[in-house]
Every structure is written in C-alpha cells, then in structure tokens.
XYZ file of N, CA and C in Angstrom:
462
model
N 0.812 -1.197 0.000
C 0.000 0.000 0.000
C 0.855 1.260 0.000
N 1.884 1.294 0.829
C 2.733 2.475 0.894
C 3.461 2.663 -0.433
N 3.906 1.558 -1.032
C 4.634 1.649 -2.293
C 3.755 2.204 -3.402
N 2.471 1.836 -3.425
C 1.600 2.342 -4.491
C 1.407 3.853 -4.369
N 1.394 4.391 -3.162
C 1.287 5.837 -2.992
C 2.588 6.557 -3.303
N 3.704 5.868 -3.108
C 5.020 6.463 -3.329
C 5.484 6.306 -4.770
N 4.900 5.349 -5.492
C 5.339 5.063 -6.853
C 5.250 6.264 -7.787
N 4.133 7.027 -7.817
C 4.112 8.194 -8.711
C 5.175 9.225 -8.360
N 5.460 9.374 -7.082
C 6.473 10.345 -6.659
C 7.853 9.893 -7.125
N 8.115 8.585 -7.065
C 9.408 8.070 -7.498
C 9.539 8.059 -9.015
N 8.438 7.827 -9.721
C 8.487 7.770 -11.175
C 8.607 9.144 -11.808
N 8.081 10.168 -11.153
C 8.075 11.517 -11.731
C 9.477 12.019 -12.066
N 10.437 12.032 -11.111
C 11.763 12.526 -11.485
C 12.469 11.594 -12.457
N 12.210 10.289 -12.325
C 12.817 9.344 -13.263
C 12.311 9.555 -14.672
N 11.022 9.761 -14.805
C 10.435 10.017 -16.115
C 10.943 11.331 -16.679
N 10.980 12.353 -15.843
C 11.459 13.661 -16.301
C 12.925 13.584 -16.711
N 13.737 12.921 -15.898
C 15.157 12.812 -16.223
C 15.359 11.981 -17.483
N 14.599 10.903 -17.616
C 14.700 10.072 -18.816
C 14.269 10.817 -20.061
N 13.178 11.542 -19.961
C 12.693 12.313 -21.107
C 13.681 13.399 -21.487
N 14.228 14.069 -20.485
C 15.204 15.122 -20.766
C 16.465 14.545 -21.388
N 16.925 13.405 -20.877
C 18.110 12.764 -21.451
C 17.860 12.354 -22.893
N 16.677 11.801 -23.149
C 16.325 11.410 -24.510
C 16.280 12.626 -25.429
N 15.669 13.697 -24.953
C 15.585 14.915 -25.768
C 16.972 15.497 -26.018
N 17.818 15.507 -24.983
C 19.163 16.071 -25.144
C 19.998 15.234 -26.102
N 19.935 13.904 -25.958
C 20.713 13.063 -26.866
C 20.161 13.138 -28.281
N 18.843 13.242 -28.414
C 18.247 13.403 -29.743
C 18.710 14.703 -30.370
N 18.721 15.759 -29.577
C 19.149 17.058 -30.094
C 20.587 16.981 -30.579
N 21.440 16.395 -29.771
C 22.854 16.311 -30.146
C 23.043 15.437 -31.376
N 22.420 14.268 -31.374
C 22.600 13.315 -32.466
C 22.035 13.851 -33.777
N 20.804 14.324 -33.746
C 20.145 14.743 -34.979
C 20.587 16.126 -35.448
N 20.675 17.090 -34.532
C 20.986 18.451 -34.957
C 22.360 18.554 -35.593
N 23.352 17.872 -35.014
C 24.688 17.965 -35.600
C 24.698 17.429 -37.017
N 24.166 16.231 -37.202
C 24.143 15.632 -38.536
C 23.276 16.412 -39.507
N 22.130 16.836 -39.062
C 21.222 17.537 -39.961
C 21.716 18.933 -40.296
N 22.380 19.594 -39.360
C 22.935 20.912 -39.664
C 23.991 20.811 -40.760
N 24.844 19.790 -40.673
C 25.856 19.609 -41.716
C 25.204 19.252 -43.044
N 24.194 18.405 -42.993
C 23.500 18.030 -44.227
C 22.822 19.239 -44.848
N 22.234 20.069 -44.014
C 21.548 21.256 -44.533
C 22.544 22.251 -45.115
N 23.730 22.358 -44.514
C 24.735 23.290 -45.032
C 25.282 22.826 -46.373
N 25.552 21.527 -46.487
C 26.155 21.026 -47.715
C 25.155 20.966 -48.865
N 24.000 20.424 -48.592
C 23.054 20.196 -49.687
C 21.980 21.264 -49.765
N 21.581 21.796 -48.637
C 20.528 22.811 -48.554
C 19.253 22.359 -49.248
N 18.953 21.052 -49.163
C 17.707 20.559 -49.760
C 16.553 20.850 -48.821
N 15.387 20.880 -49.384
C 14.192 21.137 -48.580
C 13.957 20.003 -47.589
N 14.288 18.765 -47.981
C 14.088 17.625 -47.079
C 14.975 17.729 -45.846
N 16.253 18.046 -46.044
C 17.170 18.152 -44.904
C 16.780 19.304 -43.995
N 16.415 20.421 -44.576
C 16.004 21.573 -43.777
C 14.710 21.283 -43.027
N 13.769 20.628 -43.692
C 12.496 20.277 -43.045
C 12.689 19.293 -41.915
N 13.556 18.296 -42.129
C 13.822 17.312 -41.082
C 14.526 17.965 -39.899
N 15.441 18.873 -40.177
C 16.123 19.614 -39.114
C 15.117 20.406 -38.286
N 14.202 21.082 -38.954
C 13.176 21.858 -38.259
C 12.253 20.950 -37.450
N 11.868 19.813 -38.023
C 10.984 18.874 -37.333
C 11.624 18.344 -36.052
N 12.885 17.944 -36.136
C 13.576 17.419 -34.955
C 13.739 18.514 -33.906
N 14.079 19.716 -34.340
C 14.226 20.823 -33.398
C 12.938 21.130 -32.665
N 11.846 21.174 -33.395
C 10.543 21.441 -32.774
C 10.161 20.295 -31.849
N 10.433 19.052 -32.255
C 10.112 17.895 -31.415
C 10.845 17.968 -30.078
N 12.125 18.274 -30.120
C 12.915 18.354 -28.884
C 12.377 19.461 -27.983
N 12.062 20.614 -28.551
C 11.524 21.709 -27.740
C 10.164 21.367 -27.146
N 9.313 20.687 -27.902
C 7.985 20.324 -27.390
C 8.104 19.308 -26.259
N 9.011 18.344 -26.396
C 9.208 17.357 -25.327
C 9.701 18.053 -24.061
N 10.680 18.930 -24.198
C 11.184 19.648 -23.024
C 10.122 20.563 -22.430
N 9.339 21.202 -23.280
C 8.263 22.066 -22.790
C 7.258 21.257 -21.974
N 6.918 20.060 -22.461
C 5.973 19.212 -21.733
C 6.522 18.830 -20.367
N 7.807 18.508 -20.310
C 8.418 18.135 -19.031
C 8.462 19.335 -18.086
N 8.819 20.510 -18.606
C 8.878 21.712 -17.762
C 7.503 22.003 -17.171
N 6.466 21.975 -18.001
C 5.131 22.282 -17.494
C 4.609 21.179 -16.572
N 4.968 19.912 -16.828
C 4.530 18.823 -15.945
C 5.182 18.920 -14.574
N 6.373 19.491 -14.501
C 7.074 19.600 -13.220
C 6.732 20.866 -12.443
N 5.880 21.721 -12.992
C 5.453 22.894 -12.223
C 4.681 22.432 -10.989
N 4.898 23.064 -9.835
C 4.214 22.618 -8.611
C 2.771 23.109 -8.531
N 1.976 22.710 -9.502
C 0.549 23.022 -9.533
C -0.176 21.768 -9.051
N -1.184 21.883 -8.180
C -1.776 20.713 -7.525
C -2.144 19.542 -8.431
N -2.606 19.789 -9.658
C -3.043 18.669 -10.483
C -1.913 18.041 -11.300
N -0.705 18.564 -11.212
C 0.416 18.058 -11.998
C 1.359 17.219 -11.139
N 2.183 16.412 -11.811
C 3.148 15.566 -11.106
C 4.169 16.381 -10.327
N 4.463 17.566 -10.806
C 5.436 18.414 -10.123
C 5.023 18.748 -8.705
N 3.719 18.860 -8.451
C 3.245 19.161 -7.097
C 3.530 17.998 -6.154
N 3.351 16.769 -6.640
C 3.639 15.598 -5.798
C 5.113 15.567 -5.420
N 5.954 15.801 -6.412
C 7.388 15.797 -6.149
C 7.785 16.969 -5.256
N 7.217 18.148 -5.496
C 7.525 19.340 -4.703
C 7.114 19.145 -3.247
N 5.932 18.587 -3.018
C 5.459 18.354 -1.649
C 6.268 17.265 -0.955
N 6.746 16.289 -1.709
C 7.484 15.181 -1.119
C 8.915 15.593 -0.781
N 9.603 16.264 -1.736
C 11.003 16.617 -1.516
C 11.344 17.840 -2.378
N 11.380 18.994 -1.762
C 11.613 20.242 -2.496
C 13.005 20.292 -3.128
N 13.992 19.735 -2.451
C 15.353 19.742 -2.997
C 15.432 18.878 -4.254
N 14.809 17.703 -4.216
C 14.802 16.831 -5.388
C 14.035 17.480 -6.534
N 12.933 18.163 -6.197
C 12.180 18.878 -7.232
C 13.071 19.933 -7.891
N 13.796 20.706 -7.076
C 14.664 21.755 -7.618
C 15.782 21.152 -8.464
N 16.364 20.040 -7.995
C 17.430 19.386 -8.760
C 16.919 18.815 -10.076
N 15.642 18.507 -10.142
C 15.050 18.003 -11.381
C 14.589 19.143 -12.275
N 13.899 20.117 -11.699
C 13.260 21.169 -12.491
C 14.249 22.184 -13.058
N 15.187 22.642 -12.250
C 16.071 23.737 -12.666
C 16.924 23.379 -13.889
N 17.579 22.204 -13.932
C 18.357 21.893 -15.146
C 17.480 21.725 -16.390
N 16.311 21.116 -16.210
C 15.432 20.909 -17.360
C 14.922 22.247 -17.879
N 14.482 23.112 -16.982
C 14.002 24.434 -17.399
C 15.144 25.248 -18.004
N 16.334 25.146 -17.430
C 17.485 25.856 -17.982
C 17.833 25.387 -19.384
N 17.812 24.077 -19.598
C 18.093 23.525 -20.920
C 17.025 23.968 -21.919
N 15.768 23.979 -21.482
C 14.672 24.420 -22.346
C 14.855 25.883 -22.748
N 15.145 26.742 -21.779
C 15.333 28.171 -22.073
C 16.559 28.373 -22.962
N 17.618 27.625 -22.698
C 18.821 27.725 -23.532
C 18.502 27.383 -24.983
N 17.806 26.266 -25.202
C 17.460 25.882 -26.571
C 16.477 26.857 -27.203
N 15.590 27.399 -26.391
C 14.593 28.332 -26.911
C 15.247 29.608 -27.431
N 16.300 30.061 -26.767
C 16.950 31.312 -27.156
C 18.253 31.111 -27.929
N 18.529 29.884 -28.375
C 19.734 29.633 -29.156
C 19.609 30.308 -30.516
N 20.659 31.008 -30.904
C 20.653 31.663 -32.215
C 20.780 30.604 -33.301
N 19.845 30.591 -34.220
C 19.909 29.649 -35.328
C 19.960 30.362 -36.667
N 19.395 31.531 -36.753
C 19.331 32.223 -38.044
C 19.808 33.664 -37.904
N 20.834 33.873 -37.128
C 21.335 35.228 -36.962
C 21.083 35.737 -35.564
N 21.419 36.990 -35.344
C 21.240 37.565 -34.010
C 19.776 37.593 -33.586
N 19.575 37.457 -32.302
C 18.232 37.454 -31.741
C 17.658 38.864 -31.759
N 16.451 38.997 -32.294
C 15.766 40.283 -32.324
C 15.007 40.437 -31.014
N 15.408 41.398 -30.184
C 14.806 41.552 -28.863
C 13.349 41.976 -28.948
N 12.942 42.532 -30.068
C 11.524 42.847 -30.255
C 10.685 41.582 -30.296
N 11.221 40.527 -30.928
C 10.516 39.248 -30.969
C 10.461 38.615 -29.581
N 11.538 38.758 -28.815
C 11.550 38.223 -27.450
C 10.487 38.925 -26.616
N 10.389 40.239 -26.750
C 9.357 40.986 -26.021
C 7.962 40.544 -26.414
N 7.751 40.316 -27.722
C 6.442 39.860 -28.173
C 6.141 38.461 -27.618
N 7.152 37.586 -27.599
C 6.953 36.244 -27.074
C 6.631 36.296 -25.577
N 7.350 37.117 -24.833
C 7.065 37.250 -23.402
C 5.683 37.855 -23.177
N 5.288 38.787 -24.040
C 3.940 39.351 -23.960
C 2.869 38.302 -24.207
N 3.106 37.415 -25.174
C 2.149 36.337 -25.437
C 2.073 35.374 -24.254
N 3.227 35.059 -23.646
C 3.219 34.211 -22.452
C 2.428 34.875 -21.328
N 2.624 36.179 -21.144
C 1.892 36.910 -20.101
C 0.397 36.924 -20.397
N 0.031 37.121 -21.661
C -1.383 37.093 -22.047
C -1.988 35.718 -21.781
N -1.261 34.660 -22.138
C -1.739 33.304 -21.877
C -1.898 33.073 -20.376
N -0.949 33.548 -19.581
C -1.049 33.409 -18.128
C -2.243 34.154 -17.570
N -2.483 35.357 -18.075
C -3.632 36.147 -17.606
C -4.948 35.474 -17.985
N -5.041 34.978 -19.218
C -6.271 34.289 -19.635
C -6.481 32.998 -18.848
N -5.408 32.273 -18.579
C -5.517 31.048 -17.777
C -5.973 31.365 -16.363
N -5.421 32.423 -15.777
C -5.818 32.827 -14.429
C -7.271 33.265 -14.403
N -7.697 34.012 -15.414
C -9.097 34.430 -15.503
C -10.019 33.223 -15.616
N -9.657 32.255 -16.447
C -10.479 31.052 -16.601
C -10.549 30.289 -15.283
N -9.407 30.151 -14.605
C -9.395 29.466 -13.317
C -10.311 30.184 -12.336
N -10.254 31.515 -12.291
C -11.075 32.291 -11.367
C -12.557 32.099 -11.661
N -12.937 32.123 -12.929
C -14.351 31.953 -13.280
C -14.863 30.572 -12.873
N -14.066 29.545 -13.116
C -14.471 28.189 -12.718
C -14.528 28.089 -11.205
N -13.545 28.637 -10.495
C -13.515 28.599 -9.034
C -14.730 29.315 -8.457
N -15.070 30.482 -9.034
C -16.216 31.247 -8.548
C -17.525 30.488 -8.756
N -17.636 29.810 -9.890
C -18.854 29.040 -10.170
C -18.981 27.863 -9.203
N -17.898 27.157 -8.982
C -17.926 26.025 -8.050
C -18.247 26.510 -6.643
N -17.671 27.638 -6.257
C -17.939 28.199 -4.930
C -19.410 28.588 -4.779
N -19.997 29.186 -5.809
C -21.416 29.564 -5.758
C -22.302 28.324 -5.664
N -21.958 27.276 -6.416
C -22.733 26.034 -6.344
C -22.621 25.406 -4.962
N -21.428 25.438 -4.381
C -21.230 24.877 -3.044
C -22.013 25.662 -1.999
N -22.018 26.986 -2.117
C -22.780 27.808 -1.174
C -24.279 27.558 -1.319
N -24.758 27.393 -2.547
C -26.179 27.096 -2.768
C -26.531 25.737 -2.171
N -25.631 24.780 -2.329
C -25.859 23.447 -1.774
C -25.866 23.505 -0.246
N -24.921 24.235 0.340
C -24.872 24.379 1.796
C -26.107 25.099 2.319
N -26.559 26.117 1.602
C -27.745 26.879 2.000
C -28.997 25.997 1.919
N -29.093 25.179 0.880
C -30.246 24.281 0.735
C -30.225 23.214 1.826
N -29.035 22.741 2.193
C -28.927 21.739 3.252
C -29.270 22.313 4.612
N -28.930 23.565 4.842
C -29.228 24.220 6.117
C -30.719 24.521 6.245
N -31.402 24.732 5.119
C -32.836 25.048 5.146
C -33.662 23.816 5.499
N -33.150 22.635 5.219
C -33.906 21.409 5.506
C -33.800 21.075 6.929
C-alpha cells in the first residue's frame, strides 16, 4: 500500500530525467548531422527534417517543464510536496536547458523585439488562464454555497 502511494512520486523525477536525457541526446545526435547536411546540400528535405527534430525536442522539453510545475493537479506538485530539494534538482536543469534551446541563435542575431512579443504572449496566456481558473472557481464556490444553503434550510 505504501509503495503504491510512493510510486508516482518516485516515477516523476525518473520520467522527467529520462525524457530530458532522450531529448538532449536526440538534439545532439540529430541536430549535428542535420545541420551539416543542410549546409552542404541545402535541400528542402534536410532543412524540413532539421526543423521537425528541433521542434520535437523543444515540445518534449516544454511538456516536461510544465509537468514539473508545482501546480496541484500536476506531477510536479507531488514531487515538490514530497522533496523540495529533489524537485529543484530536477526542475532547474530541465528548465534551464529548455530556455537555452529556446533562445539559441539559429538564423542570426536574436531580435529583442521578438523576445518581447513572445514574453507578452506568455503573459497574455497566463492572464487568460488565471481568468479562466477564477471563473471556474467562482462558479464552483457559488454552487457549493447554494448546496450548503439548501442543506441548512432542511
């Protein structure tokens, strides 16, 4: 019984570390070869495959970063509540690697205007998510109060 409750907590960092290792090795293996292929041949297939692998690696890392956030419904909350140091040792390198890959120069110098727009979109998404959470929370709270009021009237 104790092991079944502890199993998700133990699997979370292992899964995150395994996924990150797979993404990192995929990035190294595929990007190096595909970058050289794209430079020499510059075919649409090599460039498309390079882009596909790059996007795949970023999406996998993004999924791991968001899964490890200490939000109650995510695995990161279980790990954070169980062992904050282990959570930090798992989350910080993965998030750092994700941010590093996200801001890696691939087609010239980084345009800070695009970075500002991207951060603005993240902020907008966060605000809309918070608003949606608040509306759902308020509705559930009103239903609970109506239920409590109806129970008290009986």
